[in-house]
Amino acid sequence: MPRGFDNVLGSLPPDAIPQDFDLSTVPFLDLTEEVLNNFSRSSADDGCLWRDFLCMTGQIKTFYGVDKIKEKWAGYSQEKLPRYFQAGEPEISRPAPSSSWIDVPFAFVTRQEGGLVGNCSGTISFVPSHDGTGWKVWMLRTVLENFEGCGHPDDPSPIFSTANSFSSPPGQLEHRVSVLIIGGGQAGLSLSGRLGALSIPYILLEKESEIGKSWTGKYDGVRQHTIREMNNLPFDRTYKPSDPMLLPAKLVAEGFQNYVKKYRINIWLAAEVEKCLPSNGEIGWEVNVRKGGKSYVIKARHLVLSMGASLSVPNPPKVPNADSFKGDILDLGNFKNSSSWRGKKGIVVGSATGGHDVAQDMLDNGLASITMIQRNKTPIFPIEWVVKGQSSLYNLQTPPEVADRRVDTQPLKISREAQRIHFNAAKEAEKERFDALEGVGFRVDRDANLNDWILFRGGGYYIDVGTSARIVSGEIKVKSGDPVKGFVENGLEFESGDIMEADLVVFATGYQRDPRIQAATVVGKEIAKSMRTSRGLDKDGEFDGNMMPVGKALWLLGGAVSQARWNSRFIALQIQAELMGNPFPQCRWEESEAGRVKITKL
């Protein structure tokens, strides 16, 4: 696992705001505007944090400490000229029982590259000073919303103007667009919507013949393990309030299909990339596409790969003597359901989400015996905990874009600390849940933090939607801490010498983690090798290269629906700025590539 948060600075402030505190007793609006117009060392807490999304730094960047923030704010202010600060109504934030602060939203404008006016928003967070005589800035968050007069990535109204239709003339074999997106899952759809809102011509390619196959093409039992309200695509709610809290694949796909129709997504289905090369002598891409028996050429300035980075290509281990096994061997890429093995013996190798889902499917389909092979300790997070935390932020009373700003603008360390406090309290209160699992041989990683596993691994844990109880009851057996040695004719042999009989073995052992491996299938191995990859967290707790291009006019977009929804707006803004001739620093392609990540072997 990459560098984690343990050595990253930043912590939650104490709960120093009384429950009956009257916000009207302090002029927070005046205080906010005064601080922002003249940020000084005396106005901020020593351990304050600032996270910026493009508006001041041109990056997604986090800073820690009053001296550093004062220096950076002053430096960037000389260039960006932040002004016209207008504060909104304050509110008390209590993310955990032991922490509280005052949030004040504000709007302002900046001068962006080429004289563009950047409309920006922010939130400033105050805590009582240590001596109790006043208020100090503890956290600052700033976001570029849009460029004045150039549309808004959250406003889809331009999509419905016939003058901005992106539909291509039938029979035309060569197309020129600003952006070509490859992959029509949640990431590709989110970015397509954002580009449409900004009136940027694009084409979205999807190799499957129907929308949503990224979900329905997986095993039958797959469903989202985050709540419905976290999984809306941009602009509006994608799903009905009557839909299940945890959406099954079929409903996810229907939501995608409705989104394509509603927002006129310019998608080409059953479109296969035959060749993809950088344009000769200029910045851009030339892509040969096969669709409906015809060959098309698409010339695009920007290329976006949104093929489910790191979460779509199974990575089963190579187990010796597989040819000797008389049963069936599958992985998550070719497993649909286990109904054909009713009454027979099943083994699933892997104990994270996929492993639990497969084991549950085997149980539901009446296999005579089901055994889960656990290779390492596994974090377990009961769904009740997840629903409670997520629904307090994402719910029918809060528009998704408002919830996103509350959640996703926070420094990563702060979000992680709030979740850690809640989950640690729940673990202590309900430790018998884990005791019961360990009593039947399932090893639980009780120290794991869900945020860490999502951010750094993208998997490897299980949000318990009910299968843990079937393990405790003995309906699903567990074999843990005994590595697989190889196949034998009638099952698996383990290092201990044990042999376990099986008719079906399913490897639910995760996915290829290096996104360049999948990217190479489109852009070729040499270009994929040169793609920028994140070096993990920097000392202030921000991901290196977060939402930045991975090469010249080349972007990589993936993640859960909530991540795709939020990240897509900032990729769209960077593409828009570059197309207008006013690029952010990371999109100045002609400048030196010095400082880029060293190329590593695929």
CSV table of C-alpha atoms in Angstrom, one decimal, residues 3 54 63 73 109 136 155 159 206 214 219 225:
chain,number,residue,atom,x,y,z
A,3,ARG,CA,2.3,6.0,1.8
A,54,LEU,CA,-7.6,25.1,-9.5
A,63,PHE,CA,-1.2,23.2,2.3
A,73,TRP,CA,-1.9,32.8,-0.1
A,109,VAL,CA,-13.5,36.1,-8.3
A,136,LYS,CA,-9.0,31.7,14.3
A,155,ASP,CA,-25.3,23.8,-15.6
A,159,ILE,CA,-26.9,20.8,-23.9
A,206,GLU,CA,-18.1,2.4,-25.8
A,214,SER,CA,-19.7,-2.1,-17.2
A,219,TYR,CA,-21.4,-11.3,-12.1
A,225,HIS,CA,-22.0,-0.9,-1.8
